[in-house]
Short mmCIF file of C-alpha atoms and ligand atoms in Angstrom, two decimals:
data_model
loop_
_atom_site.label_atom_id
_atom_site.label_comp_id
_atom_site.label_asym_id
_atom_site.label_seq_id
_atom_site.Cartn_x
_atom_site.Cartn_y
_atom_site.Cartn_z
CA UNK A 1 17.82 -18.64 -7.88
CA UNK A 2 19.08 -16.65 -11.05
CA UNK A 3 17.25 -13.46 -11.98
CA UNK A 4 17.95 -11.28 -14.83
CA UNK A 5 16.89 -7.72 -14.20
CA UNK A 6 15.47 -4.42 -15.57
CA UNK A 7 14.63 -1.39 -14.20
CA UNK A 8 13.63 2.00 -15.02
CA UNK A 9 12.43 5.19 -13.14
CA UNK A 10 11.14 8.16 -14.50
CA UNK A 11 9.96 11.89 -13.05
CA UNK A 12 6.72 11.72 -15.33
CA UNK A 13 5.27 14.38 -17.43
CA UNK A 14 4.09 16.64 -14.67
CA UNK A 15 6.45 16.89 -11.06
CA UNK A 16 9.03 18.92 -11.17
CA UNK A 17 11.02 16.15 -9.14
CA UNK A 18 11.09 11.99 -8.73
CA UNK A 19 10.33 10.89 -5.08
CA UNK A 20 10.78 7.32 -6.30
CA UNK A 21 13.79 5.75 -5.61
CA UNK A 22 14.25 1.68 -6.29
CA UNK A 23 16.62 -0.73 -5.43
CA UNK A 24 18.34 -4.02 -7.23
CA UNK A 25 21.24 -5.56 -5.73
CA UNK A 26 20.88 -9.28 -5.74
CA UNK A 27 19.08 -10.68 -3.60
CA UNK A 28 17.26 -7.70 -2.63
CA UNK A 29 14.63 -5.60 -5.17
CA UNK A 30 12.92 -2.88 -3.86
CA UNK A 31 10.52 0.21 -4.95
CA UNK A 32 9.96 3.00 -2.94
CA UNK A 33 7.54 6.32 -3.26
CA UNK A 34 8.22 9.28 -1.53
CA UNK A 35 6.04 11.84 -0.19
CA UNK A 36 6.36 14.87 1.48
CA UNK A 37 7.16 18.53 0.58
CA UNK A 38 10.34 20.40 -0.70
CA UNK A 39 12.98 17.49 -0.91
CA UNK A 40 11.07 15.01 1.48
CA UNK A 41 9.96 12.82 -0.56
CA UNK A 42 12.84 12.34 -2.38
CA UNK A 43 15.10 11.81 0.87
CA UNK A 44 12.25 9.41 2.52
CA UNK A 45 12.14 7.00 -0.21
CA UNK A 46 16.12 7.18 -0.37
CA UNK A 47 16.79 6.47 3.37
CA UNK A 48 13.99 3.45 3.65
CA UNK A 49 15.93 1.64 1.04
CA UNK A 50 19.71 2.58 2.34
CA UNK A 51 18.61 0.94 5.89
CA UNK A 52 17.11 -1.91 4.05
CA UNK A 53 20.26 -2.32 1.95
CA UNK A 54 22.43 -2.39 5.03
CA UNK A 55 20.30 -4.21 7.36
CA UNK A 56 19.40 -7.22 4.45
CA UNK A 57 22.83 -6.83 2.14
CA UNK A 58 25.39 -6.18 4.75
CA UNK A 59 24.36 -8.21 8.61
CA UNK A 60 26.83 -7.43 10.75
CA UNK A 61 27.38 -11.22 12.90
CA UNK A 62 25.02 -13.71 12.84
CA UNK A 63 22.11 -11.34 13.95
CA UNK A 64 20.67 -10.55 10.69
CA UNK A 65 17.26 -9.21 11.06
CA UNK A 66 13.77 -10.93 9.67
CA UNK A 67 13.31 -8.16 6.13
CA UNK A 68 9.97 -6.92 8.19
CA UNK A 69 12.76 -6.14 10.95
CA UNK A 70 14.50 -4.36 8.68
CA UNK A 71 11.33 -2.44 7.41
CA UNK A 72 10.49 -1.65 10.47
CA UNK A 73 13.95 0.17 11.10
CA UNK A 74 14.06 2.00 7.76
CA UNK A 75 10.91 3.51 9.06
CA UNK A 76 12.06 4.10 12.36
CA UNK A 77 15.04 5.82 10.25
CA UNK A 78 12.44 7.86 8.30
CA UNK A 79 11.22 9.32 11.32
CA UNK A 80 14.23 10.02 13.21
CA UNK A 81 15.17 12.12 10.25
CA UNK A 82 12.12 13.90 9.87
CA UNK A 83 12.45 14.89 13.64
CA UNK A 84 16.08 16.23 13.22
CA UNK A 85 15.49 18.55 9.96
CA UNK A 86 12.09 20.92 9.96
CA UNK A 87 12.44 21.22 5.77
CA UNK A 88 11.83 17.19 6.19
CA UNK A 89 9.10 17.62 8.59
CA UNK A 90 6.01 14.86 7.40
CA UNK A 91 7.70 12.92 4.95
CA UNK A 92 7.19 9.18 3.89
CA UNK A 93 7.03 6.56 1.86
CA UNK A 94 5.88 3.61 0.31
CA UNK A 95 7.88 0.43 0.34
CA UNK A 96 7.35 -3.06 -1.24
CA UNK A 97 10.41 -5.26 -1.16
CA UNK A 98 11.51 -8.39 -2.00
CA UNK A 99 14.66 -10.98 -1.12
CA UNK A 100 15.10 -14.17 -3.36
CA UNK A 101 16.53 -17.28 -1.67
CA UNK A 102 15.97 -21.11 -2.79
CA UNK A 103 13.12 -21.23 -5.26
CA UNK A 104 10.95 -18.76 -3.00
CA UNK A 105 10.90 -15.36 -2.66
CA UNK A 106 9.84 -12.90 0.71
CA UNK A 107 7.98 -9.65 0.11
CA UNK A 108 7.38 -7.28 2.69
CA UNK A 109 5.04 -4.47 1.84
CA UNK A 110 3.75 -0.96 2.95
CA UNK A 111 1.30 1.53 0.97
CA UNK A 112 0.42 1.15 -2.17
CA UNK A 113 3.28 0.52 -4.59
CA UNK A 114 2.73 -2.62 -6.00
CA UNK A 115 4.75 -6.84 -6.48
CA UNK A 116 2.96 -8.50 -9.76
CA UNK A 117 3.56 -12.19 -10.57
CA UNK A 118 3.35 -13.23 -13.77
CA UNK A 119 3.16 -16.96 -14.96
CA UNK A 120 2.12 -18.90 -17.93
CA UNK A 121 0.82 -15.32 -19.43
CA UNK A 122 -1.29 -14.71 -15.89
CA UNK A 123 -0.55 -11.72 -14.14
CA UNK A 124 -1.66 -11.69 -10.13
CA UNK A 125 -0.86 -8.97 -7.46
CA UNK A 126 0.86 -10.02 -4.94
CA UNK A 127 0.07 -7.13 -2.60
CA UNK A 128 -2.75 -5.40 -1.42
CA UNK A 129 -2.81 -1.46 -1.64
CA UNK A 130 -2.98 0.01 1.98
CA UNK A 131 -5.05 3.20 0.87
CA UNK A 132 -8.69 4.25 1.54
CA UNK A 133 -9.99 3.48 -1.35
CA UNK A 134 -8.73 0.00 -1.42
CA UNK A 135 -10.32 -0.31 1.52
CA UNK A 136 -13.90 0.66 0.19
CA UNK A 137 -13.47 -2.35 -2.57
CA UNK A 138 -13.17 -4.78 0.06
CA UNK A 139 -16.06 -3.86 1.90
CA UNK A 140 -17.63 -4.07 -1.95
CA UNK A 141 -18.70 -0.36 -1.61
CA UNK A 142 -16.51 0.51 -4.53
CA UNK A 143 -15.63 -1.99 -7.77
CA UNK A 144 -11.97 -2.39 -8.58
CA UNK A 145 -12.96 -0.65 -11.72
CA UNK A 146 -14.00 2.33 -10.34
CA UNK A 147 -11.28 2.17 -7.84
CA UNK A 148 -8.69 2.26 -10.56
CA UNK A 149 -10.01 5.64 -11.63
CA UNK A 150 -11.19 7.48 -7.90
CA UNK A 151 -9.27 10.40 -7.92
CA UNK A 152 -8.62 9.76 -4.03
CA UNK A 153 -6.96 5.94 -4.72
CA UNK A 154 -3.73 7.42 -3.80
CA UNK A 155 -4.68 8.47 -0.34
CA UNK A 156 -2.41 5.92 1.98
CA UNK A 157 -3.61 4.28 5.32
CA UNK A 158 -0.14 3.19 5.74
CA UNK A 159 3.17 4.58 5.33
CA UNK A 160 7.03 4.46 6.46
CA UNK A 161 7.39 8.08 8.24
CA UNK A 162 3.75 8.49 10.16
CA UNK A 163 4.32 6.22 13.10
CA UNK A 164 6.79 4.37 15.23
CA UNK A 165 4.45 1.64 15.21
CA UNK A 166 4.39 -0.10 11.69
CA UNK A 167 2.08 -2.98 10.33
CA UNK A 168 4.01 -4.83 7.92
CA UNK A 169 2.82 -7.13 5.23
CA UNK A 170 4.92 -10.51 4.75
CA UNK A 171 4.20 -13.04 1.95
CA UNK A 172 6.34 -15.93 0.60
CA UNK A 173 5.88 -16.99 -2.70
CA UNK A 174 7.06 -20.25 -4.55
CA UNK A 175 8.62 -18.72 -7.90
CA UNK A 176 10.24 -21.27 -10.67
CA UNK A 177 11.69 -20.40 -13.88
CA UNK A 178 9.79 -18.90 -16.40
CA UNK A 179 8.04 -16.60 -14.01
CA UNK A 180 8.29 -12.56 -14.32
CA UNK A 181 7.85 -10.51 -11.33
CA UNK A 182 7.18 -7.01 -11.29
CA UNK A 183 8.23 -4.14 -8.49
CA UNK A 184 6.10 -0.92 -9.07
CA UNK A 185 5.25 2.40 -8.02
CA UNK A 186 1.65 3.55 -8.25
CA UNK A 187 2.83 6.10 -11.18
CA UNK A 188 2.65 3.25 -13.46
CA UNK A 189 -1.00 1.51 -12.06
CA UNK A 190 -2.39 4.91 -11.54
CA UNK A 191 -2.02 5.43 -15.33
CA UNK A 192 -1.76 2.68 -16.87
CA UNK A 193 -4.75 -0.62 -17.11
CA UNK A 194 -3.75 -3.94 -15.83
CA UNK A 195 -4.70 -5.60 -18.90
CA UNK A 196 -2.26 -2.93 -20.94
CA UNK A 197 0.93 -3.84 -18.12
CA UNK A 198 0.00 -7.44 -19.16
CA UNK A 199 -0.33 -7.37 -22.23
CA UNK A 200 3.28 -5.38 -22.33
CA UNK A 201 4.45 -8.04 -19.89
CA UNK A 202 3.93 -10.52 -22.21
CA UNK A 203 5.08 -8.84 -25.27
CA UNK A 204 8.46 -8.13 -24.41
CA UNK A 205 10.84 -10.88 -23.45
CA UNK A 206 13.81 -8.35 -22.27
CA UNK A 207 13.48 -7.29 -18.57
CA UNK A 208 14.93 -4.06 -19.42
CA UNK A 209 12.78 -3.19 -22.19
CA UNK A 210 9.69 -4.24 -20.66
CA UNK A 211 10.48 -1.72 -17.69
CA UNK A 212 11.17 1.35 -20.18
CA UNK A 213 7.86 -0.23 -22.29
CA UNK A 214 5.77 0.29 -18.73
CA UNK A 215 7.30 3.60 -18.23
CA UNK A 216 6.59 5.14 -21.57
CA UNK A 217 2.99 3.60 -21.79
CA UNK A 218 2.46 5.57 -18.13
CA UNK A 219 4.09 8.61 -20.03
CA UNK A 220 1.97 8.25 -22.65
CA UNK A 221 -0.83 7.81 -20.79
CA UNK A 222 -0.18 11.31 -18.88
CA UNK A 223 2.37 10.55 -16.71
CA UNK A 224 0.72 12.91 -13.75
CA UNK A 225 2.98 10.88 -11.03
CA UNK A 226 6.93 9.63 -10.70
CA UNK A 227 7.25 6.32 -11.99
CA UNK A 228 9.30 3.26 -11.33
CA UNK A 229 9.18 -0.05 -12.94
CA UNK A 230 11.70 -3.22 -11.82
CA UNK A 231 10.94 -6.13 -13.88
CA UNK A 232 12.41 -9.62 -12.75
CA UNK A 233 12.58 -12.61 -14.85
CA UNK A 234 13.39 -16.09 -13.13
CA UNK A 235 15.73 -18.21 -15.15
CA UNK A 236 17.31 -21.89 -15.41
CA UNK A 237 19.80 -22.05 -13.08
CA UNK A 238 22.26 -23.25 -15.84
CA UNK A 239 20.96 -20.41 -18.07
CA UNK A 240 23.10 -17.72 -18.28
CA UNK A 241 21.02 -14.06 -18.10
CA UNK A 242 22.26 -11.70 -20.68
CA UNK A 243 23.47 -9.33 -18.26
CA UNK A 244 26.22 -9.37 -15.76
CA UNK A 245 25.38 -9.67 -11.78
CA UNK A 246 24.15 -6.41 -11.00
CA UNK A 247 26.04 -3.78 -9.82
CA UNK A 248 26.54 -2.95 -5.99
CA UNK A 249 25.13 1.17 -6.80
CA UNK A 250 21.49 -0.11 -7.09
CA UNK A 251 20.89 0.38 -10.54
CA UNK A 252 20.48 -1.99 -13.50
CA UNK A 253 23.95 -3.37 -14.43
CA UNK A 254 22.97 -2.91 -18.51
CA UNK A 255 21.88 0.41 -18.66
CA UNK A 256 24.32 3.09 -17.71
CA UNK A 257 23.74 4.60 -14.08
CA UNK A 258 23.05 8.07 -15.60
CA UNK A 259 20.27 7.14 -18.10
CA UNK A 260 18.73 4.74 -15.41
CA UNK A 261 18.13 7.69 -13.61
CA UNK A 262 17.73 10.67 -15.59
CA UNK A 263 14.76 12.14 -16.84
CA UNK A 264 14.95 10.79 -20.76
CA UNK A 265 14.46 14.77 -22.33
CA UNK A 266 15.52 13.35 -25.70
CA UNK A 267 13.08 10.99 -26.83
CA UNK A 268 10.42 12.57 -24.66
CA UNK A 269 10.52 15.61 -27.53
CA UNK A 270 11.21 13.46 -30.30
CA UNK A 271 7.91 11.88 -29.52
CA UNK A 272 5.81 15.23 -28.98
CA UNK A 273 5.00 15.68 -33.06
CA UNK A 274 3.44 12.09 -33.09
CA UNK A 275 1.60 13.41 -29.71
CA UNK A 276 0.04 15.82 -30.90
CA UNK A 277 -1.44 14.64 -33.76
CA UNK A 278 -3.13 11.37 -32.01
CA UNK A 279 -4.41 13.32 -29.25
CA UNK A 280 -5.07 17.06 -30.03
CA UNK A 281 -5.70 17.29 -33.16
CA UNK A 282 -7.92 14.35 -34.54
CA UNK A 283 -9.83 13.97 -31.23
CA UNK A 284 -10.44 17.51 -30.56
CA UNK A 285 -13.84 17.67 -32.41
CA UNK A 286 -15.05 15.09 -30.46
CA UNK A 287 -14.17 15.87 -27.11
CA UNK A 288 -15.11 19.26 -27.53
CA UNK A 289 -18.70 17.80 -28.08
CA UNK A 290 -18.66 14.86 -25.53
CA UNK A 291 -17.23 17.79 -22.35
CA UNK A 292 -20.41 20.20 -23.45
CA UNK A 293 -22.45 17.36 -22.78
CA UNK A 294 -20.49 15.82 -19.90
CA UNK A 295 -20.63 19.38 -18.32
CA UNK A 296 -23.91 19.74 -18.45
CA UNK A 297 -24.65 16.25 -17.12
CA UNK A 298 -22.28 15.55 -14.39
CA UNK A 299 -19.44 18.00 -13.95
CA UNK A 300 -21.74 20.82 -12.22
CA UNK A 301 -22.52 18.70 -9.62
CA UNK A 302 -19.23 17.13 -8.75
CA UNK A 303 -17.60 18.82 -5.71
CA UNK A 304 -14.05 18.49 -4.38
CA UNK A 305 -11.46 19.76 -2.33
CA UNK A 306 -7.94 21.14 -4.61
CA UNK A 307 -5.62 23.56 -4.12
CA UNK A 308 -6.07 27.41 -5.86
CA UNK A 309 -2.58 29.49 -5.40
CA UNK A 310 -0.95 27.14 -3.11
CA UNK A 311 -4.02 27.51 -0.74
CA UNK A 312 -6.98 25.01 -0.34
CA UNK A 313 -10.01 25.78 -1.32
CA UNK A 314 -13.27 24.09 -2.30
CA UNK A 315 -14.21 23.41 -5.96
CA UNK A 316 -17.36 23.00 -7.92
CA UNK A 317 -16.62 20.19 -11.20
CA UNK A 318 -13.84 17.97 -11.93
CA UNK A 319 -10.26 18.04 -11.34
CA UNK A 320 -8.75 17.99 -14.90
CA UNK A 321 -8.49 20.68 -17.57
CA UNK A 322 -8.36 18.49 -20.91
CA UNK A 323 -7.08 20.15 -23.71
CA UNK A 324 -6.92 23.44 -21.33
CA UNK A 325 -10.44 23.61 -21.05
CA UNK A 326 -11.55 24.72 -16.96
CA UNK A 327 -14.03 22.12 -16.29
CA UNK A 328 -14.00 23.79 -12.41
CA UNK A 329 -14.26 26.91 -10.55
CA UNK A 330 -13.66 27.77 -6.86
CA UNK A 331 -16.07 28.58 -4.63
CA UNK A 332 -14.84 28.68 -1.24
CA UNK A 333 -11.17 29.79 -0.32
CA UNK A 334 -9.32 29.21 2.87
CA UNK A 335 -6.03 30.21 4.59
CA UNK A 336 -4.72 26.22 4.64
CA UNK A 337 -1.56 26.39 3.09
CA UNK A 338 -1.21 23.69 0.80
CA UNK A 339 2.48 22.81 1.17
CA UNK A 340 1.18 22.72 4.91
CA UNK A 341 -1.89 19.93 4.97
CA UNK A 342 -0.28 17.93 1.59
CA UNK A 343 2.68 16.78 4.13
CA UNK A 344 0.27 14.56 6.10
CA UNK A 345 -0.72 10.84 4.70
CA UNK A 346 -4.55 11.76 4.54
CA UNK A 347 -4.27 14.64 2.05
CA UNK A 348 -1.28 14.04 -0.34
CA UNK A 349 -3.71 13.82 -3.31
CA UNK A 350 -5.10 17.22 -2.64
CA UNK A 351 -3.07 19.00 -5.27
CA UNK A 352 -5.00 16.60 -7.43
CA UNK A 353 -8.31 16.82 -5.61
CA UNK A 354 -10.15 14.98 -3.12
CA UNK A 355 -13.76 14.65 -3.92
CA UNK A 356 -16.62 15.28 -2.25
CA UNK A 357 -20.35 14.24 -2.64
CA UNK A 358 -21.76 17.13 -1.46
CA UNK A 359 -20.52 20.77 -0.62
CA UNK A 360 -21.55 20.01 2.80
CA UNK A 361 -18.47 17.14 2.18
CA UNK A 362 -16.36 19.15 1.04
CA UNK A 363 -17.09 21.70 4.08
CA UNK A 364 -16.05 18.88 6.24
CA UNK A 365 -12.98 17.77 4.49
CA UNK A 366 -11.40 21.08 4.91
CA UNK A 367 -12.22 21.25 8.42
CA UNK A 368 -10.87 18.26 9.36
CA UNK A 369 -7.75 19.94 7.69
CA UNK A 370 -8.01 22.93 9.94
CA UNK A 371 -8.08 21.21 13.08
CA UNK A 372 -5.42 18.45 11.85
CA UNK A 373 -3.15 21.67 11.04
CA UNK A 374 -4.27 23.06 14.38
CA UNK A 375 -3.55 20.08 16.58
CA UNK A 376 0.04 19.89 14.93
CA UNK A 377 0.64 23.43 15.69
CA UNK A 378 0.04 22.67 19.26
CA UNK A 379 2.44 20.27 19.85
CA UNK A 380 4.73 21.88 17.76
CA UNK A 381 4.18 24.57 20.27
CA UNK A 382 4.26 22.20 23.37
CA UNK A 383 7.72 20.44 21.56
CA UNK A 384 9.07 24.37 21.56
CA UNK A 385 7.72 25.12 25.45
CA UNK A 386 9.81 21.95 26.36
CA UNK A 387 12.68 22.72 24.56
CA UNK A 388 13.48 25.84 26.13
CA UNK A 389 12.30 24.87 29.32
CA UNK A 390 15.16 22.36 28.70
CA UNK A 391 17.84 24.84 27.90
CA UNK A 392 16.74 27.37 30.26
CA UNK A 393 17.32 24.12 32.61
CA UNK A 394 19.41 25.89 36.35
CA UNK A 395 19.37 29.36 34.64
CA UNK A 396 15.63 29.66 34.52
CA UNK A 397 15.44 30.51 38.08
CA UNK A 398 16.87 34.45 38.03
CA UNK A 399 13.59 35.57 36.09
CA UNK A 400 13.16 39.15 37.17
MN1 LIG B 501 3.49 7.87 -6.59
#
């Protein structure tokens, strides 16, 4: 099977840092998110697709493993790492992943970055998101509409890094030329509609510049997350793609390694004039009007759990401050650290707010936090008692 390729990854508009990390080496295309604090995100997402580069690029004998296998050991990986280095402590990732051979192709998926296949001008997903609010839309207690926009959708149930036990998804899928498939993080469909990824999916014939198309809609859009875009168009086998074979260090072979990876200042400034004319100035009037009324109607009696100076608290309104206007205030502060709780699967969106229906809720959110936080304490403290009961090992018995 011949693919030509394009691929883009960006840090957003808002983190200081990008935790995605992607992968495109022929026959292997990957996307990975990262979570986790200080660098751990970053380093999670990099060492789930190193293993899976290894274990599916480089099989050492005739013992190459299933890709699931291969999942299964980049998370195994993840862990072991996290074990080894305390800064690294409670990272993971995300990781959807695909190998071409004959005219099929293999995913294997975990968490909720996303494999799109578009044919004829139809776009389908070909994964499911393993988070808690894709769960609610397939009991039907949620609509895929308001599931696009619940500020808790990026809450995982499943991640590389959490477990040594991992449930993998696996799904072959008959591909033929003319089809475009797309790798993505959930940077681009946490910002950007389906129908607006189609329609740009459909608009641009060149892989590459449908994958920096995706990337600046998300930035445009806000760009509140990292985001990663690998866009992969099946040719003729006698056609000839307009780029070379791509290159063996995992980024796209036509655009230079450096701008495939870099943070595009540039253009990002160049664009800010045109910004904010379209969105500050002629809309202002009208927002202005539509938050007094929103306020009064809904926002006083939302409730939800953020993060006020780097420490949890509870929050009355909505987490957003449009054109700098507070729509929230705190009414509850605790001692959780933030960095602390945000390093475990269940609460990575808290720095963007986890709502609550009630204050009772949101009562009950944080103390769930307290005694998760608590319970890891303990074993960290059991892990220490066992350590030096280890190294105190034959000299432990000349306690006075
Ligand atoms: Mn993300």
């Amino acid at each position: 099977m011949k693919l030509q390729v394009g691929a883009r990854t960006d840090v957003g508009r808002v983190r200081q840092g990008n935790e995605d990390s992607y992968m495109v080496h022929d026959p292997l295309y990957a996307v990975a998110d990262g979570m986790g604090g200080h660098q751990g995100g970053e380093v999670a997402s990099k060492i789930a697709l190193e293993t899976l580069g290894r274990l599916t690029l480089e099989p050492s004998g005739d013992t190459a493993p299933s890709l699931v296998d291969a999942v299964r050991q980049a998370n195994r990986d993840v862990l072991e790492k996290a074990a080894t280095d305390p800064g690294l402590h409670g990272m993971g990732t995300t990781l959807t992943a695909l190998v071409t051979g004959g005219e099929r192709v293999l995913l294997a998926h975990v968490g909720d970055s996303r494999a799109y296949l578009m044919r004829d001008g139809r776009m389908d997903q070909l994964t499911e998101d393993h988070t808690v609010v894709e769960g609610l839309v397939r009991e039907g207690r949620l609509t895929p509409q308001e599931a696009e926009i619940h500020p808790q959708r990026s809450i995982l149930t499943r991640a590389l890094g959490v477990d040594g036990d991992i449930d993998v998804d696996e799904t072959t899928h008959d591909v033929r030329p003319g089809d475009r498939i797309l790798l993505c993080s959930d940077g681009l469909t946490g910002m950007v509609s389906e129908q607006e990824i189609q329609r740009i999916m459909a608009e641009l014939d060149d892989p590459q510049r449908a994958a920096e198309a995706l990337v600046n809609a998300a930035n445009d859009a806000g760009g509140q997350d990292n985001i990663t875009a690998v866009v992969l168009d099946v040719l003729e086998d006698d056609e000839t793609a307009d780029t070379s074979p791509v290159a063996a260090e995992a980024v796209p072979a036509e655009a230079p390694a450096e701008e495939a990876w870099s943070a595009e200042e540039p253009p990002r400034r160049r664009r800010w004039g045109l910004r904010l004319a379209l969105w500050v100035l002629i809309p202002v009037v009208l927002v202005v009007g539509a938050l007094a009324a929103a306020k009064l109607l809904f926002v006083d009696r939302q409730w939800y759990v953020g993060v006020e100076g780097e420490r949890v608290a509870i929050f009355r309104g909505i987490p957003a401050e449009p054109l700098g206007i507070e729509l929230d205030s705190v009414v509850q502060e605790t001692d959780i650290p933030a960095a602390e709780i945000s390093r475990f699967a269940d609460y990575r969106g808290v720095r963007e707010g986890i709502t609550a229906e009630s204050r009772e809720e949101a009562e009950s959110i944080v103390a769930e936090m307290e005694r998760v936080l608590a319970e890891q304490e303990a074993r960290e403290r059991r892990q220490e008692q066992r350590e030096e009961q280890q190294d105190g090992g034959g000299g432990g018995g000349g306690n006075p």
